[in-house]
Amino acid sequence: MNDNLYLKDPQDTELGQKIVRHSIQLIDELGLEGFTFKKLSVAIESTEASIYRYFENKHKLLVYLITWYWTWMEYKIDFATNNIKDPYERLEKAMKLITEKKCYDNSFPDVDETALQRIVINESEKTYLTKQVDHDNKFGLFKGYKSLCGRIADIVSEINPKYPFSHSLISTCLQAAHQQVFFAEHLPSLTDHKDAQEEVYSRNFEFIHSLVLKAIQK
């Protein structure tokens, strides 16, 4: 996690971990627009000032949470594909992990990954669709997302070294993996995934995996 994402590393203290845990709950419940540090301070039984010692504002807190999610996804993909030689199989594993409905990960007890995935689906584009995106990028705030994209794009290039759009393809698929779930729930005419129940995740995998394979076929 990039040091520029926070003023003080929340993982280093019990209060910081509490801030992360309760911010996920509140943003999931209220959305970013309805979320404030004042409401968070009430939830953690502390003060707004104590939260500002960790995060400059709620936008930086959101970027931190979304970056944690992408970094966690890269870790899971690395772990799942470490001993697999076939790049097609590694690509399939990566696409499944990206598109599946997330469950609680016991390895990280302070993070509700199920709620965090909902935040990624609903709020992730707000991290970079801002006027300060170039400034944030200069300080490496999107490194987790770019690293994950690069990791999967490398698999695409391994399968077809002549395919010229590996990063464009994978960044589009990462975005679609969450947009299609959002559309299914809120804007169903924009997707062929009919609802936001369990089936939408499996259908999304089929869609994105086939999209990638057809694009990179030799």
mmCIF file with all atom_site columns, C-alpha atoms in Angstrom:
data_model
loop_
_atom_site.group_PDB
_atom_site.id
_atom_site.type_symbol
_atom_site.label_atom_id
_atom_site.label_alt_id
_atom_site.label_comp_id
_atom_site.label_asym_id
_atom_site.label_entity_id
_atom_site.label_seq_id
_atom_site.pdbx_PDB_ins_code
_atom_site.Cartn_x
_atom_site.Cartn_y
_atom_site.Cartn_z
_atom_site.occupancy
_atom_site.B_iso_or_equiv
_atom_site.pdbx_formal_charge
_atom_site.auth_seq_id
_atom_site.auth_comp_id
_atom_site.auth_asym_id
_atom_site.auth_atom_id
_atom_site.pdbx_PDB_model_num
ATOM 1   C CA . MET A 1 1   ? 0.000   0.000   0.000   1.00 0.00 ? 1   MET A CA 1
ATOM 2   C CA . ASN A 1 2   ? 1.396   3.363   -1.112  1.00 0.00 ? 2   ASN A CA 1
ATOM 3   C CA . ASP A 1 3   ? 2.347   5.658   1.781   1.00 0.00 ? 3   ASP A CA 1
ATOM 4   C CA . ASN A 1 4   ? 0.651   8.553   -0.044  1.00 0.00 ? 4   ASN A CA 1
ATOM 5   C CA . LEU A 1 5   ? -2.745  6.916   0.488   1.00 0.00 ? 5   LEU A CA 1
ATOM 6   C CA . TYR A 1 6   ? -2.795  7.906   4.157   1.00 0.00 ? 6   TYR A CA 1
ATOM 7   C CA . LEU A 1 7   ? -1.285  10.290  6.690   1.00 0.00 ? 7   LEU A CA 1
ATOM 8   C CA . LYS A 1 8   ? -0.800  7.496   9.219   1.00 0.00 ? 8   LYS A CA 1
ATOM 9   C CA . ASP A 1 9   ? -0.942  3.796   8.354   1.00 0.00 ? 9   ASP A CA 1
ATOM 10  C CA . PRO A 1 10  ? -4.283  2.525   9.731   1.00 0.00 ? 10  PRO A CA 1
ATOM 11  C CA . GLN A 1 11  ? -2.974  -1.023  9.925   1.00 0.00 ? 11  GLN A CA 1
ATOM 12  C CA . ASP A 1 12  ? -0.476  0.008   12.615  1.00 0.00 ? 12  ASP A CA 1
ATOM 13  C CA . THR A 1 13  ? -3.008  0.768   15.347  1.00 0.00 ? 13  THR A CA 1
ATOM 14  C CA . GLU A 1 14  ? -6.243  -0.614  16.759  1.00 0.00 ? 14  GLU A CA 1
ATOM 15  C CA . LEU A 1 15  ? -7.981  2.718   16.082  1.00 0.00 ? 15  LEU A CA 1
ATOM 16  C CA . GLY A 1 16  ? -6.795  2.724   12.470  1.00 0.00 ? 16  GLY A CA 1
ATOM 17  C CA . GLN A 1 17  ? -8.108  -0.792  11.918  1.00 0.00 ? 17  GLN A CA 1
ATOM 18  C CA . LYS A 1 18  ? -11.399 0.275   13.466  1.00 0.00 ? 18  LYS A CA 1
ATOM 19  C CA . ILE A 1 19  ? -11.583 3.228   11.070  1.00 0.00 ? 19  ILE A CA 1
ATOM 20  C CA . VAL A 1 20  ? -11.105 0.908   8.097   1.00 0.00 ? 20  VAL A CA 1
ATOM 21  C CA . ARG A 1 21  ? -13.601 -1.676  9.351   1.00 0.00 ? 21  ARG A CA 1
ATOM 22  C CA . HIS A 1 22  ? -16.384 0.814   10.123  1.00 0.00 ? 22  HIS A CA 1
ATOM 23  C CA . SER A 1 23  ? -15.781 2.964   7.042   1.00 0.00 ? 23  SER A CA 1
ATOM 24  C CA . ILE A 1 24  ? -16.437 -0.088  4.864   1.00 0.00 ? 24  ILE A CA 1
ATOM 25  C CA . GLN A 1 25  ? -19.692 -0.717  6.699   1.00 0.00 ? 25  GLN A CA 1
ATOM 26  C CA . LEU A 1 26  ? -20.849 2.900   6.442   1.00 0.00 ? 26  LEU A CA 1
ATOM 27  C CA . ILE A 1 27  ? -19.868 3.525   2.811   1.00 0.00 ? 27  ILE A CA 1
ATOM 28  C CA . ASP A 1 28  ? -21.551 0.262   1.860   1.00 0.00 ? 28  ASP A CA 1
ATOM 29  C CA . GLU A 1 29  ? -24.689 1.340   3.724   1.00 0.00 ? 29  GLU A CA 1
ATOM 30  C CA . LEU A 1 30  ? -24.799 5.075   2.920   1.00 0.00 ? 30  LEU A CA 1
ATOM 31  C CA . GLY A 1 31  ? -22.799 5.482   -0.280  1.00 0.00 ? 31  GLY A CA 1
ATOM 32  C CA . LEU A 1 32  ? -19.894 7.905   -0.555  1.00 0.00 ? 32  LEU A CA 1
ATOM 33  C CA . GLU A 1 33  ? -22.213 10.912  -0.798  1.00 0.00 ? 33  GLU A CA 1
ATOM 34  C CA . GLY A 1 34  ? -23.953 10.106  2.464   1.00 0.00 ? 34  GLY A CA 1
ATOM 35  C CA . PHE A 1 35  ? -20.764 9.088   4.275   1.00 0.00 ? 35  PHE A CA 1
ATOM 36  C CA . THR A 1 36  ? -18.990 11.641  6.488   1.00 0.00 ? 36  THR A CA 1
ATOM 37  C CA . PHE A 1 37  ? -16.172 11.562  8.995   1.00 0.00 ? 37  PHE A CA 1
ATOM 38  C CA . LYS A 1 38  ? -18.653 12.815  11.584  1.00 0.00 ? 38  LYS A CA 1
ATOM 39  C CA . LYS A 1 39  ? -20.816 9.726   11.109  1.00 0.00 ? 39  LYS A CA 1
ATOM 40  C CA . LEU A 1 40  ? -17.712 7.548   11.167  1.00 0.00 ? 40  LEU A CA 1
ATOM 41  C CA . SER A 1 41  ? -16.524 9.135   14.408  1.00 0.00 ? 41  SER A CA 1
ATOM 42  C CA . VAL A 1 42  ? -19.856 8.254   16.042  1.00 0.00 ? 42  VAL A CA 1
ATOM 43  C CA . ALA A 1 43  ? -19.581 4.657   14.807  1.00 0.00 ? 43  ALA A CA 1
ATOM 44  C CA . ILE A 1 44  ? -16.065 4.203   16.182  1.00 0.00 ? 44  ILE A CA 1
ATOM 45  C CA . GLU A 1 45  ? -16.812 6.201   19.359  1.00 0.00 ? 45  GLU A CA 1
ATOM 46  C CA . SER A 1 46  ? -13.964 8.627   18.714  1.00 0.00 ? 46  SER A CA 1
ATOM 47  C CA . THR A 1 47  ? -13.543 12.122  17.248  1.00 0.00 ? 47  THR A CA 1
ATOM 48  C CA . GLU A 1 48  ? -13.376 13.470  13.715  1.00 0.00 ? 48  GLU A CA 1
ATOM 49  C CA . ALA A 1 49  ? -9.942  14.838  14.539  1.00 0.00 ? 49  ALA A CA 1
ATOM 50  C CA . SER A 1 50  ? -8.678  11.330  15.236  1.00 0.00 ? 50  SER A CA 1
ATOM 51  C CA . ILE A 1 51  ? -9.820  10.191  11.781  1.00 0.00 ? 51  ILE A CA 1
ATOM 52  C CA . TYR A 1 52  ? -8.140  13.178  10.106  1.00 0.00 ? 52  TYR A CA 1
ATOM 53  C CA . ARG A 1 53  ? -4.864  12.002  11.622  1.00 0.00 ? 53  ARG A CA 1
ATOM 54  C CA . TYR A 1 54  ? -5.112  8.956   9.345   1.00 0.00 ? 54  TYR A CA 1
ATOM 55  C CA . PHE A 1 55  ? -6.828  10.281  6.200   1.00 0.00 ? 55  PHE A CA 1
ATOM 56  C CA . GLU A 1 56  ? -6.851  13.733  4.635   1.00 0.00 ? 56  GLU A CA 1
ATOM 57  C CA . ASN A 1 57  ? -10.475 13.419  3.496   1.00 0.00 ? 57  ASN A CA 1
ATOM 58  C CA . LYS A 1 58  ? -13.111 10.847  2.601   1.00 0.00 ? 58  LYS A CA 1
ATOM 59  C CA . HIS A 1 59  ? -11.925 10.690  -1.019  1.00 0.00 ? 59  HIS A CA 1
ATOM 60  C CA . LYS A 1 60  ? -8.472  9.561   0.120   1.00 0.00 ? 60  LYS A CA 1
ATOM 61  C CA . LEU A 1 61  ? -10.118 7.023   2.417   1.00 0.00 ? 61  LEU A CA 1
ATOM 62  C CA . LEU A 1 62  ? -12.141 5.662   -0.514  1.00 0.00 ? 62  LEU A CA 1
ATOM 63  C CA . VAL A 1 63  ? -9.018  5.419   -2.683  1.00 0.00 ? 63  VAL A CA 1
ATOM 64  C CA . TYR A 1 64  ? -7.319  3.536   0.157   1.00 0.00 ? 64  TYR A CA 1
ATOM 65  C CA . LEU A 1 65  ? -10.165 1.019   0.411   1.00 0.00 ? 65  LEU A CA 1
ATOM 66  C CA . ILE A 1 66  ? -10.406 0.476   -3.348  1.00 0.00 ? 66  ILE A CA 1
ATOM 67  C CA . THR A 1 67  ? -6.624  0.106   -3.609  1.00 0.00 ? 67  THR A CA 1
ATOM 68  C CA . TRP A 1 68  ? -6.706  -2.451  -0.787  1.00 0.00 ? 68  TRP A CA 1
ATOM 69  C CA . TYR A 1 69  ? -9.260  -4.424  -2.817  1.00 0.00 ? 69  TYR A CA 1
ATOM 70  C CA . TRP A 1 70  ? -7.152  -4.414  -6.000  1.00 0.00 ? 70  TRP A CA 1
ATOM 71  C CA . THR A 1 71  ? -4.025  -5.358  -4.063  1.00 0.00 ? 71  THR A CA 1
ATOM 72  C CA . TRP A 1 72  ? -5.929  -8.194  -2.380  1.00 0.00 ? 72  TRP A CA 1
ATOM 73  C CA . MET A 1 73  ? -7.154  -9.395  -5.795  1.00 0.00 ? 73  MET A CA 1
ATOM 74  C CA . GLU A 1 74  ? -3.614  -9.444  -7.166  1.00 0.00 ? 74  GLU A CA 1
ATOM 75  C CA . TYR A 1 75  ? -2.485  -11.436 -4.121  1.00 0.00 ? 75  TYR A CA 1
ATOM 76  C CA . LYS A 1 76  ? -5.288  -13.973 -4.658  1.00 0.00 ? 76  LYS A CA 1
ATOM 77  C CA . ILE A 1 77  ? -4.487  -14.314 -8.359  1.00 0.00 ? 77  ILE A CA 1
ATOM 78  C CA . ASP A 1 78  ? -0.774  -14.784 -7.649  1.00 0.00 ? 78  ASP A CA 1
ATOM 79  C CA . PHE A 1 79  ? -1.565  -17.443 -5.052  1.00 0.00 ? 79  PHE A CA 1
ATOM 80  C CA . ALA A 1 80  ? -4.054  -19.281 -7.293  1.00 0.00 ? 80  ALA A CA 1
ATOM 81  C CA . THR A 1 81  ? -1.851  -19.297 -10.410 1.00 0.00 ? 81  THR A CA 1
ATOM 82  C CA . ASN A 1 82  ? 1.605   -19.687 -8.887  1.00 0.00 ? 82  ASN A CA 1
ATOM 83  C CA . ASN A 1 83  ? 2.192   -23.305 -9.960  1.00 0.00 ? 83  ASN A CA 1
ATOM 84  C CA . ILE A 1 84  ? 0.173   -23.277 -13.197 1.00 0.00 ? 84  ILE A CA 1
ATOM 85  C CA . LYS A 1 85  ? 2.258   -23.317 -16.372 1.00 0.00 ? 85  LYS A CA 1
ATOM 86  C CA . ASP A 1 86  ? -0.546  -23.094 -18.942 1.00 0.00 ? 86  ASP A CA 1
ATOM 87  C CA . PRO A 1 87  ? -1.260  -19.371 -19.567 1.00 0.00 ? 87  PRO A CA 1
ATOM 88  C CA . TYR A 1 88  ? -4.825  -20.151 -20.730 1.00 0.00 ? 88  TYR A CA 1
ATOM 89  C CA . GLU A 1 89  ? -5.543  -21.798 -17.391 1.00 0.00 ? 89  GLU A CA 1
ATOM 90  C CA . ARG A 1 90  ? -3.955  -18.895 -15.511 1.00 0.00 ? 90  ARG A CA 1
ATOM 91  C CA . LEU A 1 91  ? -6.058  -16.430 -17.498 1.00 0.00 ? 91  LEU A CA 1
ATOM 92  C CA . GLU A 1 92  ? -9.227  -18.382 -16.708 1.00 0.00 ? 92  GLU A CA 1
ATOM 93  C CA . LYS A 1 93  ? -8.354  -18.473 -12.990 1.00 0.00 ? 93  LYS A CA 1
ATOM 94  C CA . ALA A 1 94  ? -7.709  -14.733 -12.996 1.00 0.00 ? 94  ALA A CA 1
ATOM 95  C CA . MET A 1 95  ? -11.004 -13.967 -14.738 1.00 0.00 ? 95  MET A CA 1
ATOM 96  C CA . LYS A 1 96  ? -12.922 -16.174 -12.303 1.00 0.00 ? 96  LYS A CA 1
ATOM 97  C CA . LEU A 1 97  ? -11.375 -14.433 -9.310  1.00 0.00 ? 97  LEU A CA 1
ATOM 98  C CA . ILE A 1 98  ? -12.101 -11.001 -10.753 1.00 0.00 ? 98  ILE A CA 1
ATOM 99  C CA . THR A 1 99  ? -15.751 -11.756 -11.517 1.00 0.00 ? 99  THR A CA 1
ATOM 100 C CA . GLU A 1 100 ? -16.823 -14.045 -8.653  1.00 0.00 ? 100 GLU A CA 1
ATOM 101 C CA . LYS A 1 101 ? -18.957 -12.872 -5.758  1.00 0.00 ? 101 LYS A CA 1
ATOM 102 C CA . LYS A 1 102 ? -16.596 -12.273 -2.865  1.00 0.00 ? 102 LYS A CA 1
ATOM 103 C CA . CYS A 1 103 ? -16.803 -14.026 0.492   1.00 0.00 ? 103 CYS A CA 1
ATOM 104 C CA . TYR A 1 104 ? -15.212 -13.165 3.816   1.00 0.00 ? 104 TYR A CA 1
ATOM 105 C CA . ASP A 1 105 ? -11.460 -13.870 3.818   1.00 0.00 ? 105 ASP A CA 1
ATOM 106 C CA . ASN A 1 106 ? -10.273 -15.141 7.211   1.00 0.00 ? 106 ASN A CA 1
ATOM 107 C CA . SER A 1 107 ? -6.740  -14.020 6.397   1.00 0.00 ? 107 SER A CA 1
ATOM 108 C CA . PHE A 1 108 ? -7.844  -10.392 6.794   1.00 0.00 ? 108 PHE A CA 1
ATOM 109 C CA . PRO A 1 109 ? -10.268 -10.258 9.747   1.00 0.00 ? 109 PRO A CA 1
ATOM 110 C CA . ASP A 1 110 ? -10.571 -6.458  9.785   1.00 0.00 ? 110 ASP A CA 1
ATOM 111 C CA . VAL A 1 111 ? -11.957 -6.248  6.243   1.00 0.00 ? 111 VAL A CA 1
ATOM 112 C CA . ASP A 1 112 ? -15.413 -7.312  5.091   1.00 0.00 ? 112 ASP A CA 1
ATOM 113 C CA . GLU A 1 113 ? -14.567 -8.288  1.511   1.00 0.00 ? 113 GLU A CA 1
ATOM 114 C CA . THR A 1 114 ? -18.216 -8.876  0.597   1.00 0.00 ? 114 THR A CA 1
ATOM 115 C CA . ALA A 1 115 ? -19.130 -5.301  1.522   1.00 0.00 ? 115 ALA A CA 1
ATOM 116 C CA . LEU A 1 116 ? -15.920 -3.999  -0.043  1.00 0.00 ? 116 LEU A CA 1
ATOM 117 C CA . GLN A 1 117 ? -16.809 -5.615  -3.369  1.00 0.00 ? 117 GLN A CA 1
ATOM 118 C CA . ARG A 1 118 ? -20.144 -3.797  -3.291  1.00 0.00 ? 118 ARG A CA 1
ATOM 119 C CA . ILE A 1 119 ? -18.244 -0.553  -2.713  1.00 0.00 ? 119 ILE A CA 1
ATOM 120 C CA . VAL A 1 120 ? -16.007 -1.319  -5.700  1.00 0.00 ? 120 VAL A CA 1
ATOM 121 C CA . ILE A 1 121 ? -19.087 -1.979  -7.835  1.00 0.00 ? 121 ILE A CA 1
ATOM 122 C CA . ASN A 1 122 ? -20.839 1.219   -6.744  1.00 0.00 ? 122 ASN A CA 1
ATOM 123 C CA . GLU A 1 123 ? -18.042 3.677   -6.021  1.00 0.00 ? 123 GLU A CA 1
ATOM 124 C CA . SER A 1 124 ? -14.722 2.701   -7.635  1.00 0.00 ? 124 SER A CA 1
ATOM 125 C CA . GLU A 1 125 ? -14.981 5.018   -10.647 1.00 0.00 ? 125 GLU A CA 1
ATOM 126 C CA . LYS A 1 126 ? -15.223 7.962   -8.251  1.00 0.00 ? 126 LYS A CA 1
ATOM 127 C CA . THR A 1 127 ? -11.608 7.377   -7.255  1.00 0.00 ? 127 THR A CA 1
ATOM 128 C CA . TYR A 1 128 ? -10.260 8.566   -10.622 1.00 0.00 ? 128 TYR A CA 1
ATOM 129 C CA . LEU A 1 129 ? -13.085 10.495  -12.331 1.00 0.00 ? 129 LEU A CA 1
ATOM 130 C CA . THR A 1 130 ? -11.963 13.671  -10.578 1.00 0.00 ? 130 THR A CA 1
ATOM 131 C CA . LYS A 1 131 ? -10.173 16.907  -11.410 1.00 0.00 ? 131 LYS A CA 1
ATOM 132 C CA . GLN A 1 132 ? -7.185  15.848  -9.307  1.00 0.00 ? 132 GLN A CA 1
ATOM 133 C CA . VAL A 1 133 ? -6.672  12.507  -11.084 1.00 0.00 ? 133 VAL A CA 1
ATOM 134 C CA . ASP A 1 134 ? -3.333  13.546  -12.617 1.00 0.00 ? 134 ASP A CA 1
ATOM 135 C CA . HIS A 1 135 ? -2.056  14.748  -9.261  1.00 0.00 ? 135 HIS A CA 1
ATOM 136 C CA . ASP A 1 136 ? -3.194  11.538  -7.550  1.00 0.00 ? 136 ASP A CA 1
ATOM 137 C CA . ASN A 1 137 ? -1.652  9.417   -10.277 1.00 0.00 ? 137 ASN A CA 1
ATOM 138 C CA . LYS A 1 138 ? 1.652   11.288  -9.976  1.00 0.00 ? 138 LYS A CA 1
ATOM 139 C CA . PHE A 1 139 ? 1.831   10.204  -6.350  1.00 0.00 ? 139 PHE A CA 1
ATOM 140 C CA . GLY A 1 140 ? 1.035   6.586   -7.154  1.00 0.00 ? 140 GLY A CA 1
ATOM 141 C CA . LEU A 1 141 ? -2.469  6.367   -5.712  1.00 0.00 ? 141 LEU A CA 1
ATOM 142 C CA . PHE A 1 142 ? -3.641  4.028   -8.493  1.00 0.00 ? 142 PHE A CA 1
ATOM 143 C CA . LYS A 1 143 ? -0.635  1.739   -8.403  1.00 0.00 ? 143 LYS A CA 1
ATOM 144 C CA . GLY A 1 144 ? -2.669  -1.223  -7.098  1.00 0.00 ? 144 GLY A CA 1
ATOM 145 C CA . TYR A 1 145 ? -5.150  -1.056  -9.960  1.00 0.00 ? 145 TYR A CA 1
ATOM 146 C CA . LYS A 1 146 ? -2.430  -0.596  -12.578 1.00 0.00 ? 146 LYS A CA 1
ATOM 147 C CA . SER A 1 147 ? -0.364  -3.432  -11.115 1.00 0.00 ? 147 SER A CA 1
ATOM 148 C CA . LEU A 1 148 ? -3.306  -5.835  -11.251 1.00 0.00 ? 148 LEU A CA 1
ATOM 149 C CA . CYS A 1 149 ? -4.092  -4.796  -14.823 1.00 0.00 ? 149 CYS A CA 1
ATOM 150 C CA . GLY A 1 150 ? -0.444  -5.263  -15.807 1.00 0.00 ? 150 GLY A CA 1
ATOM 151 C CA . ARG A 1 151 ? -0.273  -8.693  -14.182 1.00 0.00 ? 151 ARG A CA 1
ATOM 152 C CA . ILE A 1 152 ? -3.219  -10.035 -16.199 1.00 0.00 ? 152 ILE A CA 1
ATOM 153 C CA . ALA A 1 153 ? -2.126  -8.203  -19.362 1.00 0.00 ? 153 ALA A CA 1
ATOM 154 C CA . ASP A 1 154 ? 1.180   -10.080 -19.120 1.00 0.00 ? 154 ASP A CA 1
ATOM 155 C CA . ILE A 1 155 ? -0.731  -13.362 -19.327 1.00 0.00 ? 155 ILE A CA 1
ATOM 156 C CA . VAL A 1 156 ? -2.532  -12.103 -22.440 1.00 0.00 ? 156 VAL A CA 1
ATOM 157 C CA . SER A 1 157 ? 0.811   -11.178 -24.008 1.00 0.00 ? 157 SER A CA 1
ATOM 158 C CA . GLU A 1 158 ? 2.169   -14.607 -23.119 1.00 0.00 ? 158 GLU A CA 1
ATOM 159 C CA . ILE A 1 159 ? -0.709  -16.258 -25.001 1.00 0.00 ? 159 ILE A CA 1
ATOM 160 C CA . ASN A 1 160 ? -0.477  -13.948 -27.998 1.00 0.00 ? 160 ASN A CA 1
ATOM 161 C CA . PRO A 1 161 ? 2.643   -11.736 -28.064 1.00 0.00 ? 161 PRO A CA 1
ATOM 162 C CA . LYS A 1 162 ? 1.413   -10.045 -31.250 1.00 0.00 ? 162 LYS A CA 1
ATOM 163 C CA . TYR A 1 163 ? -1.841  -8.799  -29.726 1.00 0.00 ? 163 TYR A CA 1
ATOM 164 C CA . PRO A 1 164 ? -1.295  -5.022  -29.416 1.00 0.00 ? 164 PRO A CA 1
ATOM 165 C CA . PHE A 1 165 ? -4.014  -4.062  -26.923 1.00 0.00 ? 165 PHE A CA 1
ATOM 166 C CA . SER A 1 166 ? -3.409  -6.218  -23.831 1.00 0.00 ? 166 SER A CA 1
ATOM 167 C CA . HIS A 1 167 ? -3.624  -3.407  -21.262 1.00 0.00 ? 167 HIS A CA 1
ATOM 168 C CA . SER A 1 168 ? -6.613  -1.786  -22.981 1.00 0.00 ? 168 SER A CA 1
ATOM 169 C CA . LEU A 1 169 ? -8.421  -5.116  -23.079 1.00 0.00 ? 169 LEU A CA 1
ATOM 170 C CA . ILE A 1 170 ? -7.793  -6.003  -19.439 1.00 0.00 ? 170 ILE A CA 1
ATOM 171 C CA . SER A 1 171 ? -8.556  -2.556  -18.024 1.00 0.00 ? 171 SER A CA 1
ATOM 172 C CA . THR A 1 172 ? -11.836 -2.670  -19.962 1.00 0.00 ? 172 THR A CA 1
ATOM 173 C CA . CYS A 1 173 ? -12.607 -6.121  -18.561 1.00 0.00 ? 173 CYS A CA 1
ATOM 174 C CA . LEU A 1 174 ? -11.781 -5.089  -14.996 1.00 0.00 ? 174 LEU A CA 1
ATOM 175 C CA . GLN A 1 175 ? -14.204 -2.215  -15.352 1.00 0.00 ? 175 GLN A CA 1
ATOM 176 C CA . ALA A 1 176 ? -16.879 -4.389  -16.994 1.00 0.00 ? 176 ALA A CA 1
ATOM 177 C CA . ALA A 1 177 ? -16.570 -7.005  -14.249 1.00 0.00 ? 177 ALA A CA 1
ATOM 178 C CA . HIS A 1 178 ? -18.142 -4.507  -11.857 1.00 0.00 ? 178 HIS A CA 1
ATOM 179 C CA . GLN A 1 179 ? -20.176 -2.331  -14.222 1.00 0.00 ? 179 GLN A CA 1
ATOM 180 C CA . GLN A 1 180 ? -22.206 -5.278  -15.491 1.00 0.00 ? 180 GLN A CA 1
ATOM 181 C CA . VAL A 1 181 ? -23.221 -6.223  -11.944 1.00 0.00 ? 181 VAL A CA 1
ATOM 182 C CA . PHE A 1 182 ? -24.228 -2.608  -11.284 1.00 0.00 ? 182 PHE A CA 1
ATOM 183 C CA . PHE A 1 183 ? -26.201 -2.465  -14.528 1.00 0.00 ? 183 PHE A CA 1
ATOM 184 C CA . ALA A 1 184 ? -27.976 -5.729  -13.738 1.00 0.00 ? 184 ALA A CA 1
ATOM 185 C CA . GLU A 1 185 ? -29.228 -4.288  -10.458 1.00 0.00 ? 185 GLU A CA 1
ATOM 186 C CA . HIS A 1 186 ? -29.916 -0.685  -11.441 1.00 0.00 ? 186 HIS A CA 1
ATOM 187 C CA . LEU A 1 187 ? -29.883 -0.230  -15.255 1.00 0.00 ? 187 LEU A CA 1
ATOM 188 C CA . PRO A 1 188 ? -30.920 -3.639  -16.621 1.00 0.00 ? 188 PRO A CA 1
ATOM 189 C CA . SER A 1 189 ? -31.472 -2.456  -20.201 1.00 0.00 ? 189 SER A CA 1
ATOM 190 C CA . LEU A 1 190 ? -27.686 -1.932  -20.466 1.00 0.00 ? 190 LEU A CA 1
ATOM 191 C CA . THR A 1 191 ? -26.811 -5.584  -19.869 1.00 0.00 ? 191 THR A CA 1
ATOM 192 C CA . ASP A 1 192 ? -27.905 -9.110  -20.742 1.00 0.00 ? 192 ASP A CA 1
ATOM 193 C CA . HIS A 1 193 ? -27.381 -10.174 -17.128 1.00 0.00 ? 193 HIS A CA 1
ATOM 194 C CA . LYS A 1 194 ? -30.953 -10.102 -15.919 1.00 0.00 ? 194 LYS A CA 1
ATOM 195 C CA . ASP A 1 195 ? -30.551 -9.599  -12.179 1.00 0.00 ? 195 ASP A CA 1
ATOM 196 C CA . ALA A 1 196 ? -28.010 -9.098  -9.409  1.00 0.00 ? 196 ALA A CA 1
ATOM 197 C CA . GLN A 1 197 ? -28.429 -12.560 -7.852  1.00 0.00 ? 197 GLN A CA 1
ATOM 198 C CA . GLU A 1 198 ? -25.799 -15.320 -7.853  1.00 0.00 ? 198 GLU A CA 1
ATOM 199 C CA . GLU A 1 199 ? -26.273 -16.058 -11.570 1.00 0.00 ? 199 GLU A CA 1
ATOM 200 C CA . VAL A 1 200 ? -25.093 -12.626 -12.631 1.00 0.00 ? 200 VAL A CA 1
ATOM 201 C CA . TYR A 1 201 ? -21.548 -13.387 -11.446 1.00 0.00 ? 201 TYR A CA 1
ATOM 202 C CA . SER A 1 202 ? -21.257 -16.671 -13.353 1.00 0.00 ? 202 SER A CA 1
ATOM 203 C CA . ARG A 1 203 ? -22.757 -15.072 -16.472 1.00 0.00 ? 203 ARG A CA 1
ATOM 204 C CA . ASN A 1 204 ? -20.347 -12.191 -16.104 1.00 0.00 ? 204 ASN A CA 1
ATOM 205 C CA . PHE A 1 205 ? -17.406 -14.596 -16.021 1.00 0.00 ? 205 PHE A CA 1
ATOM 206 C CA . GLU A 1 206 ? -18.644 -16.318 -19.181 1.00 0.00 ? 206 GLU A CA 1
ATOM 207 C CA . PHE A 1 207 ? -19.056 -12.964 -20.922 1.00 0.00 ? 207 PHE A CA 1
ATOM 208 C CA . ILE A 1 208 ? -15.678 -11.497 -19.956 1.00 0.00 ? 208 ILE A CA 1
ATOM 209 C CA . HIS A 1 209 ? -13.680 -14.698 -20.381 1.00 0.00 ? 209 HIS A CA 1
ATOM 210 C CA . SER A 1 210 ? -15.103 -15.304 -23.872 1.00 0.00 ? 210 SER A CA 1
ATOM 211 C CA . LEU A 1 211 ? -14.548 -11.638 -24.757 1.00 0.00 ? 211 LEU A CA 1
ATOM 212 C CA . VAL A 1 212 ? -10.855 -11.893 -23.877 1.00 0.00 ? 212 VAL A CA 1
ATOM 213 C CA . LEU A 1 213 ? -10.314 -15.229 -25.620 1.00 0.00 ? 213 LEU A CA 1
ATOM 214 C CA . LYS A 1 214 ? -11.973 -14.068 -28.845 1.00 0.00 ? 214 LYS A CA 1
ATOM 215 C CA . ALA A 1 215 ? -10.014 -10.815 -28.837 1.00 0.00 ? 215 ALA A CA 1
ATOM 216 C CA . ILE A 1 216 ? -6.604  -12.458 -28.437 1.00 0.00 ? 216 ILE A CA 1
ATOM 217 C CA . GLN A 1 217 ? -7.087  -15.534 -30.625 1.00 0.00 ? 217 GLN A CA 1
ATOM 218 C CA . LYS A 1 218 ? -4.213  -15.974 -33.058 1.00 0.00 ? 218 LYS A CA 1
#
